[in-house]
Amino acid sequence: MSIWLVAILFCVGLLAVGWAVENPSVSAQPDDKDKMPEFRAGAVRYQVKDVDRSVEFYTRHLGFKVEQQFGEGAPFASVSNGGLTLWLSGPKSSGARPLPDGRKQEPGGWNRIVLQVDDLPSHVEAMKKAGLPFRNEIEKGPGGKQIQLEDPDGNPIELFEPAS
C-alpha cells in the first residue's frame, strides 16, 4: 500500500506543479527585487569653498555634466558622471551648516570618490601639464594603479586603472 501512496502523492505533486506553471501570478511569492530598498544611493556630497569654481573643475577636467545649478554664485550645484552624482555644497548651502556640537563641515579629508580610467599615466601627465594638484604619485598594487587628485578645495578624487 505504501507504493500506491507514493504514486498518488507523486501524481498530485505533478498536477500542482503543472497548475503553478500555468498560473504563475497566483502561485508566485512576493518578489523582493521589485520592492524599493529602504536606503538607496543618492549622491556624494563634497564641501567646497566656491561652487562655480568647483563646477568648472569637475566639468572641464573630469567629464562631469551639470545636473542642477541655480545661476552664478549659487550655494549648491549637482554634477554627474555616469551613475555618480556629486553634490557641491558651498559655505552658504544647507548641507554645510555647522553640526549641533559646533563642528564645521569643511572640504578635504581622506574619503574620496573613485573615477576609473584607461591609461592612467597619460591622464596624469595631461592633468599635471594643466596644473592640477596631486597628493601622491601613481601607486601600483595587485588590483591596479591609482593616484589621488585634489579638487580646488582639497577634496580628494582617486583616479584608478584596474589591472589588466
Short mmCIF file of N, CA, C and O in Angstrom, two decimals, residues 19-96:
data_model
loop_
_atom_site.label_atom_id
_atom_site.label_comp_id
_atom_site.label_asym_id
_atom_site.label_seq_id
_atom_site.Cartn_x
_atom_site.Cartn_y
_atom_site.Cartn_z
N TRP A 19 -0.20 23.11 -12.58
CA TRP A 19 -1.13 24.22 -12.34
C TRP A 19 -0.36 25.49 -12.04
O TRP A 19 -0.70 26.57 -12.53
N ALA A 20 0.72 25.40 -11.25
CA ALA A 20 1.50 26.58 -10.89
C ALA A 20 2.18 27.18 -12.11
O ALA A 20 2.27 28.41 -12.24
N VAL A 21 2.65 26.35 -13.03
CA VAL A 21 3.29 26.86 -14.25
C VAL A 21 2.26 27.59 -15.11
O VAL A 21 2.55 28.63 -15.70
N GLU A 22 1.06 27.06 -15.19
CA GLU A 22 0.01 27.69 -15.99
C GLU A 22 -0.57 28.94 -15.34
O GLU A 22 -1.13 29.79 -16.00
N ASN A 23 -0.43 29.08 -14.03
CA ASN A 23 -0.99 30.22 -13.29
C ASN A 23 0.10 30.87 -12.43
O ASN A 23 -0.01 30.89 -11.20
N PRO A 24 1.13 31.43 -13.04
CA PRO A 24 2.25 31.94 -12.26
C PRO A 24 1.90 33.10 -11.35
O PRO A 24 2.46 33.24 -10.28
N SER A 25 0.95 33.96 -11.73
CA SER A 25 0.64 35.11 -10.89
C SER A 25 -0.05 34.69 -9.60
O SER A 25 0.07 35.34 -8.58
N VAL A 26 -0.77 33.58 -9.62
CA VAL A 26 -1.46 33.10 -8.43
C VAL A 26 -0.48 32.43 -7.49
O VAL A 26 -0.55 32.59 -6.27
N SER A 27 0.49 31.71 -8.04
CA SER A 27 1.38 30.93 -7.20
C SER A 27 2.67 31.65 -6.82
O SER A 27 3.38 31.19 -5.96
N ALA A 28 2.95 32.78 -7.46
CA ALA A 28 4.23 33.45 -7.22
C ALA A 28 4.28 34.06 -5.82
O ALA A 28 3.29 34.59 -5.33
N GLN A 29 5.44 33.99 -5.22
CA GLN A 29 5.68 34.62 -3.94
C GLN A 29 6.03 36.08 -4.18
O GLN A 29 6.50 36.45 -5.25
N PRO A 30 5.84 36.94 -3.18
CA PRO A 30 6.24 38.35 -3.36
C PRO A 30 7.72 38.41 -3.73
O PRO A 30 8.54 37.68 -3.18
N ASP A 31 8.05 39.28 -4.68
CA ASP A 31 9.41 39.40 -5.18
C ASP A 31 10.08 40.62 -4.56
O ASP A 31 9.70 41.75 -4.84
N ASP A 32 11.09 40.38 -3.71
CA ASP A 32 11.77 41.48 -3.03
C ASP A 32 12.53 42.40 -3.98
O ASP A 32 12.78 43.55 -3.66
N LYS A 33 12.90 41.90 -5.17
CA LYS A 33 13.67 42.74 -6.08
C LYS A 33 12.82 43.88 -6.64
O LYS A 33 13.36 44.88 -7.08
N ASP A 34 11.49 43.76 -6.60
CA ASP A 34 10.62 44.84 -7.05
C ASP A 34 10.35 45.86 -5.95
O ASP A 34 9.84 46.93 -6.21
N LYS A 35 10.70 45.52 -4.73
CA LYS A 35 10.49 46.41 -3.59
C LYS A 35 11.63 47.42 -3.53
O LYS A 35 12.80 47.06 -3.64
N MET A 36 11.32 48.69 -3.36
CA MET A 36 12.34 49.73 -3.28
C MET A 36 13.08 49.57 -1.95
O MET A 36 12.48 49.45 -0.90
N PRO A 37 14.43 49.54 -2.01
CA PRO A 37 15.18 49.41 -0.76
C PRO A 37 14.94 50.61 0.15
O PRO A 37 14.69 51.72 -0.33
N GLU A 38 15.01 50.38 1.43
CA GLU A 38 14.79 51.45 2.40
C GLU A 38 15.87 52.53 2.27
O GLU A 38 15.58 53.72 2.38
N PHE A 39 17.12 52.13 2.04
CA PHE A 39 18.22 53.08 1.85
C PHE A 39 18.73 52.91 0.43
O PHE A 39 19.06 51.81 0.01
N ARG A 40 18.79 54.00 -0.33
CA ARG A 40 19.23 53.97 -1.71
C ARG A 40 20.37 54.96 -1.89
O ARG A 40 20.36 56.03 -1.30
N ALA A 41 21.33 54.62 -2.72
CA ALA A 41 22.42 55.55 -3.00
C ALA A 41 21.84 56.79 -3.65
O ALA A 41 21.06 56.71 -4.59
N GLY A 42 22.21 57.95 -3.12
CA GLY A 42 21.71 59.20 -3.68
C GLY A 42 22.81 59.97 -4.37
O GLY A 42 22.76 60.22 -5.57
N ALA A 43 23.83 60.32 -3.62
CA ALA A 43 24.91 61.13 -4.15
C ALA A 43 26.05 61.14 -3.15
O ALA A 43 25.92 60.66 -2.03
N VAL A 44 27.16 61.71 -3.56
CA VAL A 44 28.28 62.01 -2.68
C VAL A 44 28.30 63.52 -2.53
O VAL A 44 28.21 64.24 -3.53
N ARG A 45 28.39 64.02 -1.30
CA ARG A 45 28.44 65.46 -1.07
C ARG A 45 29.86 65.87 -0.75
O ARG A 45 30.50 65.29 0.13
N TYR A 46 30.34 66.87 -1.47
CA TYR A 46 31.63 67.48 -1.16
C TYR A 46 31.39 68.92 -0.72
O TYR A 46 30.63 69.65 -1.36
N GLN A 47 32.02 69.30 0.39
CA GLN A 47 32.00 70.68 0.84
C GLN A 47 33.02 71.43 -0.01
O GLN A 47 34.16 70.97 -0.17
N VAL A 48 32.62 72.56 -0.56
CA VAL A 48 33.52 73.36 -1.40
C VAL A 48 33.44 74.82 -0.96
O VAL A 48 32.46 75.26 -0.36
N LYS A 49 34.47 75.57 -1.27
CA LYS A 49 34.50 76.99 -0.91
C LYS A 49 33.87 77.86 -1.99
O LYS A 49 33.34 78.92 -1.70
N ASP A 50 33.94 77.44 -3.25
CA ASP A 50 33.43 78.22 -4.37
C ASP A 50 32.75 77.25 -5.34
O ASP A 50 33.41 76.50 -6.06
N VAL A 51 31.42 77.27 -5.35
CA VAL A 51 30.64 76.32 -6.16
C VAL A 51 30.93 76.49 -7.65
O VAL A 51 31.15 75.51 -8.36
N ASP A 52 30.98 77.72 -8.13
CA ASP A 52 31.22 77.94 -9.56
C ASP A 52 32.58 77.39 -9.98
O ASP A 52 32.70 76.75 -11.03
N ARG A 53 33.59 77.63 -9.17
CA ARG A 53 34.94 77.12 -9.47
C ARG A 53 34.94 75.59 -9.49
O ARG A 53 35.56 74.96 -10.35
N SER A 54 34.22 74.99 -8.55
CA SER A 54 34.15 73.52 -8.49
C SER A 54 33.42 72.94 -9.69
O SER A 54 33.83 71.93 -10.25
N VAL A 55 32.32 73.57 -10.10
CA VAL A 55 31.59 73.11 -11.28
C VAL A 55 32.51 73.16 -12.49
O VAL A 55 32.57 72.20 -13.28
N GLU A 56 33.24 74.24 -12.65
CA GLU A 56 34.19 74.37 -13.77
C GLU A 56 35.23 73.25 -13.73
O GLU A 56 35.52 72.63 -14.75
N PHE A 57 35.77 72.97 -12.56
CA PHE A 57 36.79 71.92 -12.41
C PHE A 57 36.23 70.56 -12.81
O PHE A 57 36.83 69.85 -13.62
N TYR A 58 35.10 70.16 -12.25
CA TYR A 58 34.56 68.83 -12.50
C TYR A 58 34.08 68.66 -13.94
O TYR A 58 34.21 67.58 -14.51
N THR A 59 33.51 69.70 -14.53
CA THR A 59 33.03 69.57 -15.91
C THR A 59 34.18 69.65 -16.91
O THR A 59 34.20 68.91 -17.88
N ARG A 60 35.13 70.51 -16.67
CA ARG A 60 36.22 70.72 -17.63
C ARG A 60 37.27 69.60 -17.59
O ARG A 60 37.72 69.12 -18.62
N HIS A 61 37.64 69.17 -16.40
CA HIS A 61 38.75 68.23 -16.27
C HIS A 61 38.35 66.77 -16.08
O HIS A 61 39.15 65.88 -16.36
N LEU A 62 37.15 66.50 -15.59
CA LEU A 62 36.78 65.13 -15.25
C LEU A 62 35.53 64.62 -15.97
O LEU A 62 35.03 63.54 -15.66
N GLY A 63 35.00 65.37 -16.92
CA GLY A 63 33.90 64.89 -17.75
C GLY A 63 32.53 64.86 -17.09
O GLY A 63 31.62 64.20 -17.58
N PHE A 64 32.35 65.57 -15.97
CA PHE A 64 31.04 65.63 -15.34
C PHE A 64 30.15 66.58 -16.13
O PHE A 64 30.63 67.44 -16.88
N LYS A 65 28.84 66.43 -15.97
CA LYS A 65 27.90 67.38 -16.57
C LYS A 65 27.05 67.98 -15.46
O LYS A 65 26.79 67.34 -14.44
N VAL A 66 26.64 69.22 -15.66
CA VAL A 66 25.83 69.92 -14.66
C VAL A 66 24.42 69.36 -14.67
O VAL A 66 23.78 69.30 -15.72
N GLU A 67 23.94 68.96 -13.52
CA GLU A 67 22.56 68.48 -13.37
C GLU A 67 21.68 69.59 -12.82
O GLU A 67 20.53 69.72 -13.22
N GLN A 68 22.22 70.36 -11.87
CA GLN A 68 21.43 71.40 -11.23
C GLN A 68 22.35 72.50 -10.72
O GLN A 68 23.34 72.22 -10.04
N GLN A 69 22.03 73.73 -11.07
CA GLN A 69 22.76 74.88 -10.55
C GLN A 69 21.85 76.08 -10.72
O GLN A 69 21.29 76.29 -11.78
N PHE A 70 21.70 76.85 -9.66
CA PHE A 70 20.74 77.95 -9.68
C PHE A 70 21.42 79.27 -10.00
O PHE A 70 21.29 80.25 -9.29
N GLY A 71 22.18 79.30 -11.09
CA GLY A 71 22.83 80.52 -11.52
C GLY A 71 24.20 80.73 -10.89
O GLY A 71 24.60 80.02 -9.97
N GLU A 72 24.89 81.72 -11.40
CA GLU A 72 26.24 82.03 -10.92
C GLU A 72 26.17 82.46 -9.45
O GLU A 72 25.28 83.20 -9.04
N GLY A 73 27.10 81.97 -8.67
CA GLY A 73 27.15 82.31 -7.26
C GLY A 73 26.20 81.52 -6.39
O GLY A 73 26.04 81.81 -5.20
N ALA A 74 25.55 80.50 -6.95
CA ALA A 74 24.60 79.68 -6.17
C ALA A 74 25.34 78.93 -5.06
O ALA A 74 26.51 78.58 -5.20
N PRO A 75 24.65 78.66 -3.95
CA PRO A 75 25.31 77.96 -2.84
C PRO A 75 25.47 76.45 -3.06
O PRO A 75 26.11 75.78 -2.27
N PHE A 76 24.86 75.92 -4.13
CA PHE A 76 24.85 74.47 -4.34
C PHE A 76 24.78 74.18 -5.83
O PHE A 76 24.18 74.91 -6.59
N ALA A 77 25.41 73.08 -6.23
CA ALA A 77 25.27 72.55 -7.59
C ALA A 77 25.35 71.04 -7.52
O ALA A 77 25.94 70.46 -6.60
N SER A 78 24.77 70.40 -8.51
CA SER A 78 24.83 68.95 -8.64
C SER A 78 25.42 68.63 -10.01
O SER A 78 24.95 69.15 -11.02
N VAL A 79 26.45 67.79 -10.03
CA VAL A 79 27.08 67.36 -11.28
C VAL A 79 27.09 65.84 -11.31
O VAL A 79 27.04 65.19 -10.26
N SER A 80 27.15 65.27 -12.50
CA SER A 80 27.15 63.81 -12.59
C SER A 80 28.09 63.32 -13.67
O SER A 80 28.42 64.04 -14.61
N ASN A 81 28.49 62.07 -13.49
CA ASN A 81 29.33 61.37 -14.46
C ASN A 81 28.89 59.92 -14.41
O ASN A 81 29.16 59.22 -13.43
N GLY A 82 28.19 59.47 -15.42
CA GLY A 82 27.65 58.11 -15.40
C GLY A 82 26.66 57.98 -14.27
O GLY A 82 25.79 58.81 -14.10
N GLY A 83 26.83 56.96 -13.45
CA GLY A 83 25.93 56.72 -12.32
C GLY A 83 26.31 57.45 -11.05
O GLY A 83 25.67 57.27 -10.02
N LEU A 84 27.33 58.29 -11.10
CA LEU A 84 27.79 59.00 -9.91
C LEU A 84 27.28 60.44 -9.93
O LEU A 84 27.51 61.18 -10.88
N THR A 85 26.57 60.83 -8.88
CA THR A 85 26.13 62.21 -8.72
C THR A 85 26.93 62.82 -7.58
O THR A 85 27.05 62.23 -6.51
N LEU A 86 27.45 64.00 -7.82
CA LEU A 86 28.26 64.71 -6.84
C LEU A 86 27.55 66.01 -6.50
O LEU A 86 27.24 66.81 -7.38
N TRP A 87 27.28 66.21 -5.20
CA TRP A 87 26.68 67.45 -4.73
C TRP A 87 27.80 68.35 -4.26
O TRP A 87 28.58 67.98 -3.38
N LEU A 88 27.86 69.53 -4.80
CA LEU A 88 28.88 70.51 -4.44
C LEU A 88 28.21 71.55 -3.56
O LEU A 88 27.41 72.37 -4.03
N SER A 89 28.51 71.51 -2.26
CA SER A 89 27.86 72.38 -1.28
C SER A 89 28.80 73.49 -0.87
O SER A 89 29.83 73.25 -0.24
N GLY A 90 28.43 74.72 -1.22
CA GLY A 90 29.20 75.89 -0.82
C GLY A 90 28.95 76.25 0.63
O GLY A 90 28.07 75.69 1.29
N PRO A 91 29.71 77.22 1.15
CA PRO A 91 29.60 77.60 2.56
C PRO A 91 28.21 78.07 2.98
O PRO A 91 27.85 77.96 4.16
N LYS A 92 27.40 78.56 2.06
CA LYS A 92 26.06 79.05 2.40
C LYS A 92 24.96 78.03 2.13
O LYS A 92 23.79 78.33 2.27
N SER A 93 25.33 76.82 1.75
CA SER A 93 24.31 75.79 1.48
C SER A 93 23.84 75.17 2.78
O SER A 93 24.55 75.19 3.80
N SER A 94 22.66 74.58 2.75
CA SER A 94 22.13 73.93 3.95
C SER A 94 22.99 72.73 4.35
O SER A 94 23.08 72.40 5.53
N GLY A 95 23.64 72.11 3.37
CA GLY A 95 24.48 70.94 3.66
C GLY A 95 25.83 71.28 4.25
O GLY A 95 26.63 70.40 4.52
N ALA A 96 26.10 72.59 4.45
CA ALA A 96 27.38 73.00 5.01
C ALA A 96 27.23 73.65 6.39
O ALA A 96 28.21 74.11 6.97
#
